[in-house]
Tab-separated table of C-alpha atoms in Angstrom:
chain	number	residue	atom	x	y	z
S	1	MET	CA	-131.469	96.579	-113.443
S	2	ASP	CA	-133.422	95.735	-116.931
S	3	TYR	CA	-136.266	93.374	-116.073
S	4	PHE	CA	-138.274	90.983	-118.678
S	5	ALA	CA	-141.575	89.919	-116.865
S	6	THR	CA	-144.638	92.297	-118.177
S	7	GLY	CA	-147.177	90.755	-115.823
S	8	ILE	CA	-149.060	86.945	-116.017
S	9	HIS	CA	-149.278	84.636	-118.991
S	10	HIS	CA	-151.030	81.698	-117.700
S	11	ILE	CA	-151.479	79.645	-114.538
S	12	THR	CA	-151.342	75.534	-114.843
S	13	LEU	CA	-153.251	73.727	-112.444
S	14	CYS	CA	-153.860	69.507	-111.656
S	15	ALA	CA	-157.679	68.898	-111.909
S	16	ALA	CA	-158.237	65.167	-111.344
S	17	GLY	CA	-161.560	63.938	-114.045
S	18	ALA	CA	-161.291	65.788	-116.967
S	19	GLN	CA	-165.362	66.000	-117.995
S	20	GLU	CA	-165.737	67.095	-114.708
S	21	ASP	CA	-162.900	69.995	-115.390
S	22	VAL	CA	-164.722	70.939	-118.596
S	23	ASP	CA	-168.054	71.138	-117.295
S	24	PHE	CA	-166.960	73.049	-114.308
S	25	ILE	CA	-164.846	75.886	-115.910
S	26	THR	CA	-166.773	76.609	-118.669
S	27	GLN	CA	-170.254	76.534	-117.197
S	28	ALA	CA	-169.930	77.020	-113.300
S	29	MET	CA	-166.910	79.982	-114.191
S	30	GLY	CA	-168.090	80.889	-117.543
S	31	LEU	CA	-164.822	80.632	-119.008
S	32	ARG	CA	-163.691	79.948	-122.665
S	33	LEU	CA	-162.640	76.802	-123.838
S	34	ILE	CA	-159.666	77.592	-126.134
S	35	LYS	CA	-157.344	74.426	-126.313
S	36	GLN	CA	-157.713	70.288	-126.260
S	37	THR	CA	-154.172	69.047	-126.320
S	38	VAL	CA	-151.791	66.872	-124.740
S	39	LEU	CA	-149.266	67.066	-121.712
S	40	PHE	CA	-145.776	67.377	-123.174
S	41	ASP	CA	-143.639	65.706	-121.007
S	42	GLY	CA	-143.450	62.035	-119.583
S	43	ARG	CA	-144.268	58.583	-120.546
S	44	TYR	CA	-148.155	58.622	-120.586
S	45	ALA	CA	-150.845	60.712	-122.174
S	46	HIS	CA	-152.887	63.606	-120.395
S	47	TYR	CA	-155.159	66.191	-121.471
S	48	HIS	CA	-153.555	69.646	-121.189
S	49	LEU	CA	-156.256	71.551	-122.008
S	50	TYR	CA	-156.292	75.891	-122.016
S	51	TYR	CA	-159.399	78.049	-120.592
S	52	SER	CA	-159.570	81.729	-121.479
S	53	ASN	CA	-161.654	85.040	-121.484
S	54	ALA	CA	-163.045	86.027	-124.801
S	55	ASN	CA	-160.152	86.667	-126.520
S	56	ALA	CA	-157.858	84.071	-125.336
S	57	GLU	CA	-155.388	86.716	-124.138
S	58	PRO	CA	-152.666	85.976	-122.164
S	59	GLY	CA	-153.025	87.003	-118.857
S	60	SER	CA	-156.424	85.208	-118.778
S	61	VAL	CA	-155.457	81.326	-119.327
S	62	VAL	CA	-155.700	78.939	-117.014
S	63	THR	CA	-154.850	75.641	-118.026
S	64	THR	CA	-155.095	72.056	-116.349
S	65	PHE	CA	-153.931	68.550	-116.646
S	66	PRO	CA	-156.651	66.515	-116.142
S	67	TYR	CA	-153.988	64.193	-113.872
S	68	LYS	CA	-156.657	61.551	-111.238
S	69	ARG	CA	-154.150	58.219	-111.452
S	70	VAL	CA	-151.813	60.107	-108.809
S	71	PRO	CA	-153.438	62.311	-105.911
S	72	GLY	CA	-151.297	65.571	-104.995
S	73	ARG	CA	-150.655	67.022	-101.248
S	74	VAL	CA	-151.983	70.769	-100.669
S	75	GLY	CA	-150.070	72.934	-98.622
S	76	SER	CA	-147.607	75.941	-98.608
S	77	GLY	CA	-145.086	76.384	-101.468
S	78	GLN	CA	-148.106	76.429	-103.945
S	79	ILE	CA	-150.878	78.525	-105.555
S	80	SER	CA	-152.954	78.735	-102.883
S	81	ALA	CA	-155.967	80.178	-105.186
S	82	THR	CA	-156.368	81.425	-108.301
S	83	THR	CA	-157.818	84.774	-109.018
S	84	TYR	CA	-160.222	86.248	-112.028
S	85	THR	CA	-161.579	89.862	-111.801
S	86	VAL	CA	-164.998	90.679	-112.018
S	87	PRO	CA	-167.317	93.582	-112.483
S	88	LYS	CA	-167.367	95.945	-109.319
S	89	GLY	CA	-170.771	94.981	-107.381
S	90	THR	CA	-170.828	91.604	-109.171
S	91	ALA	CA	-170.254	89.397	-105.734
S	92	LYS	CA	-174.083	88.915	-105.045
S	93	PHE	CA	-174.801	87.417	-108.375
S	94	TRP	CA	-171.580	85.130	-108.237
S	95	LEU	CA	-172.537	83.989	-104.600
S	96	ASP	CA	-176.203	83.297	-106.142
S	97	HIS	CA	-174.589	81.639	-109.297
S	98	LEU	CA	-172.549	79.338	-107.541
S	99	LYS	CA	-175.035	78.152	-105.197
S	100	ARG	CA	-177.277	77.326	-108.254
S	101	HIS	CA	-174.189	75.082	-109.196
S	102	ASN	CA	-173.602	73.716	-105.558
S	103	VAL	CA	-170.221	74.890	-105.336
S	104	GLU	CA	-168.802	75.262	-101.898
S	105	ASN	CA	-167.303	78.708	-101.511
S	106	SER	CA	-166.300	81.307	-98.890
S	107	GLY	CA	-169.053	83.844	-98.842
S	108	VAL	CA	-167.958	87.808	-99.642
S	109	GLN	CA	-164.700	88.439	-97.920
S	110	GLU	CA	-162.224	91.973	-98.597
S	111	ARG	CA	-158.883	92.146	-99.068
S	112	PHE	CA	-156.942	95.702	-99.588
S	113	GLY	CA	-160.017	96.894	-100.273
S	114	GLN	CA	-161.645	94.535	-102.673
S	115	SER	CA	-164.433	92.214	-102.323
S	116	PHE	CA	-164.048	88.494	-102.996
S	117	VAL	CA	-165.411	85.469	-103.305
S	118	ARG	CA	-163.434	81.854	-102.977
S	119	PHE	CA	-164.633	78.650	-104.153
S	120	LYS	CA	-163.844	74.866	-104.634
S	121	HIS	CA	-163.175	73.370	-108.022
S	122	PRO	CA	-164.610	69.529	-107.927
S	123	SER	CA	-160.861	68.599	-107.469
S	124	GLY	CA	-160.479	70.747	-104.310
S	125	LEU	CA	-158.317	73.229	-106.453
S	126	GLN	CA	-159.109	76.972	-105.149
S	127	PHE	CA	-160.643	79.795	-107.299
S	128	GLU	CA	-161.330	83.404	-106.107
S	129	VAL	CA	-163.587	86.062	-108.260
S	130	VAL	CA	-162.520	89.679	-107.037
S	131	GLU	CA	-164.240	92.820	-107.801
S	132	ASP	CA	-162.437	95.403	-110.162
S	133	ALA	CA	-163.777	98.044	-111.899
S	134	ALA	CA	-160.765	98.894	-113.922
S	135	ASP	CA	-160.451	95.964	-116.187
S	136	LYS	CA	-162.302	96.373	-119.293
S	137	ARG	CA	-160.877	92.886	-121.239
S	138	ARG	CA	-163.549	90.858	-122.544
S	139	GLY	CA	-165.097	88.349	-120.474
S	140	TRP	CA	-166.796	84.925	-122.259
S	141	THR	CA	-170.555	85.062	-121.955
S	142	THR	CA	-172.419	82.289	-121.445
S	143	ASP	CA	-176.301	81.549	-121.117
S	144	GLU	CA	-176.179	81.665	-117.255
S	145	ILE	CA	-173.215	84.134	-116.946
S	146	GLY	CA	-174.081	87.588	-118.841
S	147	SER	CA	-171.175	90.286	-120.256
S	148	ASP	CA	-172.121	92.333	-117.211
S	149	VAL	CA	-170.823	90.155	-114.766
S	150	ASN	CA	-168.483	87.524	-116.261
S	151	MET	CA	-164.518	86.834	-115.524
S	152	ARG	CA	-162.277	89.500	-117.427
S	153	GLY	CA	-159.123	87.435	-116.910
S	154	PHE	CA	-156.576	87.041	-114.187
S	155	HIS	CA	-156.267	89.501	-111.236
S	156	GLY	CA	-153.547	87.027	-109.662
S	157	PRO	CA	-152.812	83.861	-107.837
S	158	VAL	CA	-152.555	84.146	-104.144
S	159	LEU	CA	-149.638	82.205	-102.925
S	160	SER	CA	-148.893	80.316	-99.703
S	161	VAL	CA	-145.848	80.527	-98.543
S	162	ARG	CA	-144.170	79.602	-94.827
S	163	GLU	CA	-141.755	82.230	-94.765
S	164	VAL	CA	-142.060	85.424	-96.863
S	165	PRO	CA	-138.696	87.166	-97.110
S	166	GLU	CA	-136.584	84.984	-99.753
S	167	THR	CA	-139.787	84.822	-101.950
S	168	GLU	CA	-140.332	88.608	-101.720
S	169	ARG	CA	-136.765	88.134	-102.823
S	170	PHE	CA	-137.371	86.881	-105.686
S	171	PHE	CA	-139.881	88.158	-106.936
S	172	VAL	CA	-138.265	91.692	-106.682
S	173	ASP	CA	-134.959	91.147	-107.902
S	174	ALA	CA	-135.014	88.618	-110.191
S	175	LEU	CA	-138.514	89.556	-111.382
S	176	GLY	CA	-138.731	92.996	-111.005
S	177	PHE	CA	-142.043	93.637	-109.076
S	178	ARG	CA	-142.612	96.055	-106.183
S	179	LYS	CA	-144.197	95.458	-103.113
S	180	THR	CA	-147.180	97.594	-102.793
S	181	GLY	CA	-149.334	96.499	-99.362
S	182	VAL	CA	-149.703	94.448	-96.780
S	183	ASP	CA	-152.919	93.186	-95.250
S	184	GLY	CA	-152.863	90.824	-92.412
S	185	ALA	CA	-150.959	87.756	-93.646
S	186	TYR	CA	-151.268	88.480	-97.617
S	187	HIS	CA	-148.690	90.836	-98.888
S	188	ARG	CA	-148.983	92.440	-102.461
S	189	PHE	CA	-146.626	92.757	-105.200
S	190	GLU	CA	-147.513	94.389	-108.566
S	191	ILE	CA	-145.574	94.730	-111.783
S	192	GLY	CA	-146.035	97.499	-114.738
S	193	ASN	CA	-149.183	99.931	-113.520
S	194	GLY	CA	-150.381	97.153	-111.251
S	195	GLY	CA	-154.106	95.799	-110.759
S	196	ALA	CA	-154.962	92.937	-113.437
S	197	ALA	CA	-152.998	90.217	-114.639
S	198	LYS	CA	-149.685	92.234	-112.901
S	199	THR	CA	-150.621	91.111	-109.474
S	200	VAL	CA	-149.003	88.620	-107.099
S	201	VAL	CA	-149.936	88.077	-103.522
S	202	LEU	CA	-148.007	86.153	-100.753
S	203	VAL	CA	-149.626	84.320	-97.795
S	204	HIS	CA	-147.946	83.889	-94.749
S	205	GLU	CA	-148.714	80.468	-93.650
S	206	PRO	CA	-145.914	79.733	-91.380
S	207	ASP	CA	-147.318	76.352	-89.865
S	208	ARG	CA	-148.876	74.989	-92.956
S	209	PRO	CA	-147.056	71.512	-94.522
S	210	GLN	CA	-145.001	71.809	-97.397
S	211	GLY	CA	-147.409	70.665	-100.384
S	212	SER	CA	-146.229	68.105	-103.090
S	213	TRP	CA	-144.340	69.411	-105.865
S	214	ILE	CA	-145.930	66.859	-108.161
S	215	PHE	CA	-148.557	66.485	-110.969
S	216	GLY	CA	-151.088	65.906	-108.874
S	217	ALA	CA	-155.022	65.837	-108.953
S	218	GLY	CA	-155.982	68.825	-106.872
S	219	THR	CA	-152.671	70.405	-106.840
S	220	PRO	CA	-151.662	73.825	-108.289
S	221	HIS	CA	-148.683	73.126	-110.729
S	222	HIS	CA	-147.268	76.729	-111.689
S	223	LEU	CA	-147.539	80.353	-112.350
S	224	ALA	CA	-146.479	81.720	-115.585
S	225	LEU	CA	-145.124	84.825	-116.398
S	226	GLU	CA	-144.988	87.216	-119.942
S	227	VAL	CA	-141.954	87.866	-121.487
S	228	PRO	CA	-141.694	89.729	-124.859
S	229	SER	CA	-139.718	87.648	-126.896
S	230	ASP	CA	-137.060	84.153	-126.534
S	231	GLU	CA	-134.087	86.798	-126.288
S	232	ALA	CA	-136.042	87.941	-123.193
S	233	LEU	CA	-136.180	84.287	-121.880
S	234	ALA	CA	-132.359	84.256	-122.487
S	235	GLU	CA	-131.842	87.120	-120.525
S	236	GLN	CA	-134.204	86.818	-118.138
S	237	LYS	CA	-131.963	82.898	-117.689
S	238	ALA	CA	-128.796	84.785	-117.203
S	239	LEU	CA	-130.424	87.178	-114.362
S	240	TYR	CA	-131.134	83.593	-112.489
S	241	ASP	CA	-127.804	82.407	-113.013
S	242	GLU	CA	-126.058	86.043	-111.420
S	243	LEU	CA	-128.281	86.345	-108.449
S	244	GLY	CA	-127.915	82.496	-107.737
S	245	TYR	CA	-131.085	81.203	-108.586
S	246	THR	CA	-129.340	78.252	-109.868
S	247	ASP	CA	-132.459	76.102	-110.729
S	248	CYS	CA	-133.558	76.686	-113.843
S	249	SER	CA	-134.834	75.109	-117.379
S	250	GLU	CA	-133.093	75.207	-120.289
S	251	ILE	CA	-135.586	76.892	-122.908
S	252	LYS	CA	-138.256	74.467	-123.559
S	253	ASP	CA	-141.241	74.854	-126.607
S	254	ARG	CA	-144.346	74.664	-125.590
S	255	ASN	CA	-145.700	74.741	-129.487
S	256	TYR	CA	-147.996	78.021	-128.246
S	257	PHE	CA	-145.209	79.877	-125.845
S	258	HIS	CA	-141.594	78.827	-125.475
S	259	SER	CA	-140.550	78.903	-121.406
S	260	ILE	CA	-138.177	78.443	-118.599
S	261	TYR	CA	-138.782	77.330	-114.969
S	262	CYS	CA	-137.055	78.572	-112.440
S	263	ARG	CA	-138.787	77.126	-108.524
S	264	CYS	CA	-138.762	79.890	-106.059
S	265	PRO	CA	-137.285	79.768	-102.635
S	266	GLY	CA	-140.708	79.574	-101.161
S	267	GLY	CA	-141.409	76.254	-103.588
S	268	ILE	CA	-143.673	77.665	-106.274
S	269	LEU	CA	-142.828	76.785	-109.665
S	270	VAL	CA	-142.301	79.974	-111.714
S	271	GLU	CA	-142.361	80.140	-115.179
S	272	CYS	CA	-141.440	82.503	-117.917
S	273	ALA	CA	-143.357	82.553	-121.365
S	274	ALA	CA	-142.819	83.828	-124.677
S	275	THR	CA	-145.673	83.520	-126.518
S	276	ALA	CA	-145.106	82.058	-130.118
S	277	PRO	CA	-145.668	83.476	-133.965
S	278	GLY	CA	-150.055	82.464	-133.740
S	279	GLY	CA	-150.658	82.133	-130.347
S	280	PHE	CA	-153.174	80.067	-129.271
S	281	ALA	CA	-154.570	80.859	-132.952
S	282	LYS	CA	-151.689	79.000	-134.863
S	283	ASP	CA	-153.125	75.561	-135.465
S	284	GLU	CA	-156.912	76.004	-135.329
S	285	PRO	CA	-159.469	79.268	-136.332
S	286	PHE	CA	-159.751	81.889	-133.585
S	287	ASP	CA	-163.642	81.491	-133.697
S	288	GLU	CA	-162.981	77.600	-133.525
S	289	LEU	CA	-160.891	77.214	-130.671
S	290	GLY	CA	-161.257	74.553	-128.360
S	291	THR	CA	-163.396	72.703	-130.751
S	292	HIS	CA	-160.685	70.246	-132.313
S	293	MET	CA	-158.223	67.339	-130.177
S	294	LEU	CA	-154.947	68.949	-131.416
S	295	LEU	CA	-151.476	67.285	-131.350
S	296	PRO	CA	-148.033	68.219	-131.671
S	297	PRO	CA	-146.635	67.105	-135.081
S	298	TRP	CA	-144.286	64.864	-133.511
S	299	PHE	CA	-147.245	63.699	-132.100
S	300	GLU	CA	-149.738	63.274	-134.782
S	301	PRO	CA	-148.986	60.380	-136.045
S	302	ARG	CA	-149.342	58.325	-133.261
S	303	ARG	CA	-152.919	60.171	-132.627
S	304	ALA	CA	-155.098	57.010	-132.220
S	305	GLU	CA	-152.696	55.407	-129.726
S	306	ILE	CA	-152.734	58.612	-127.605
S	307	MET	CA	-156.357	59.217	-128.002
S	308	ALA	CA	-157.213	55.645	-126.423
S	309	MET	CA	-155.358	56.615	-123.479
S	310	LEU	CA	-157.751	59.307	-123.061
S	311	GLU	CA	-160.900	59.660	-121.061
S	312	PRO	CA	-163.475	61.068	-124.027
S	313	ILE	CA	-164.674	64.156	-123.248
S	314	VAL	CA	-168.171	66.356	-124.422
S	315	VAL	CA	-166.771	70.253	-125.540
S	316	PRO	CA	-169.194	73.079	-124.855
S	317	GLU	CA	-170.723	74.321	-128.429
S	318	PRO	CA	-168.504	77.343	-129.288
S	319	ARG	CA	-169.585	81.010	-129.591
S	320	ARG	CA	-168.812	82.899	-132.427
S	321	ALA	CA	-165.533	85.687	-131.551
S	322	ALA	CA	-163.629	88.243	-134.086
S	323	ALA	CA	-161.492	85.817	-136.083
S	324	VAL	CA	-157.385	86.594	-136.282
S	325	SER	CA	-154.888	85.553	-138.618
S	326	PRO	CA	-152.795	82.341	-137.680
S	327	SER	CA	-149.251	81.920	-138.608
S	328	ASP	CA	-147.014	78.754	-138.302
S	329	GLY	CA	-144.579	78.179	-135.644
S	330	LEU	CA	-141.622	75.090	-135.295
S	331	SER	CA	-141.031	72.872	-132.637
S	332	ARG	CA	-138.023	71.687	-131.192
S	333	ARG	CA	-139.197	68.804	-129.051
S	334	THR	CA	-139.367	65.466	-131.468
S	335	SER	CA	-140.188	62.350	-129.189
S	336	ALA	CA	-142.033	61.327	-125.785
S	337	THR	CA	-143.042	57.927	-124.107
S	338	PHE	CA	-146.239	57.149	-123.519
S	339	VAL	CA	-146.943	53.222	-121.676
S	340	ALA	CA	-150.593	53.666	-120.026
S	341	SER	CA	-153.491	55.080	-119.910
S	342	ASP	CA	-155.011	58.061	-117.564
S	343	ALA	CA	-158.589	57.027	-118.052
S	344	ARG	CA	-159.764	55.111	-114.487
S	345	ASN	CA	-163.242	53.483	-113.641
């Protein structure tokens, strides 16, 4: 059977406050803010913030919806932790760095023979750094986090499920992953050559209550897998239908990528995403990524109204990076209704 997913594209989470999210991910985690825009769906204006490694590569991009007006409920059927690779031997640096920033963490643990540290975002979201000597992607540097210790990009998410077999069948039969290991409650699946940005781990938590599936502060929203083209998206949707996974969306235009969404049997929402021409640099220069508040063309006439709904944020000063040539793309989404502010005192 032909499969279309090649690895992880991005992971999307619901934070709480926008400024605390920017501060934590750019300072405590040391990622690059590459995009300020808004959630394209719904009646309210919410930020959609994107963070990545130095090259803004798919497979390194975590996006957040600061959504403090509605609390989420953490539980099974969700991403349990979002895991980034760091160089071999750097767990001690990360323990010290997290301590300096007063970040709650697990200390050094081990899973599948790799050392990792789990730590908590101010909203309660869980992240990890895992040592991986094989990942040579270029991380972002800050005044505190140098190129010898920084995050390279995703290793992969840890997904909490109450039962393993049906979620395993979904990732294997519908997406082309293969099972490559079991370590206690953890079940590892890899695609392609495996390793960084090509790994998904299920953690079996049979007694954990179901988590919420809404946009809600402090809860993950979805995992996105990369596919090469819009044609592959259509073929993936057909494969879902063929296998009986009928809870799949139509193709949606997210400006920087096009997507379909399917909720897997364990409850995790899985997106397949095809990067649009120009990718994340289609609407601002590569070395200025994240420095402008960008709206899709259909929202631009209402910029003042939208900005009045959003919590003001201060973004970090950019560092210079090698330029790429963005290209233009068109969007099919033409309207939305905003009725109230996300800002709360």
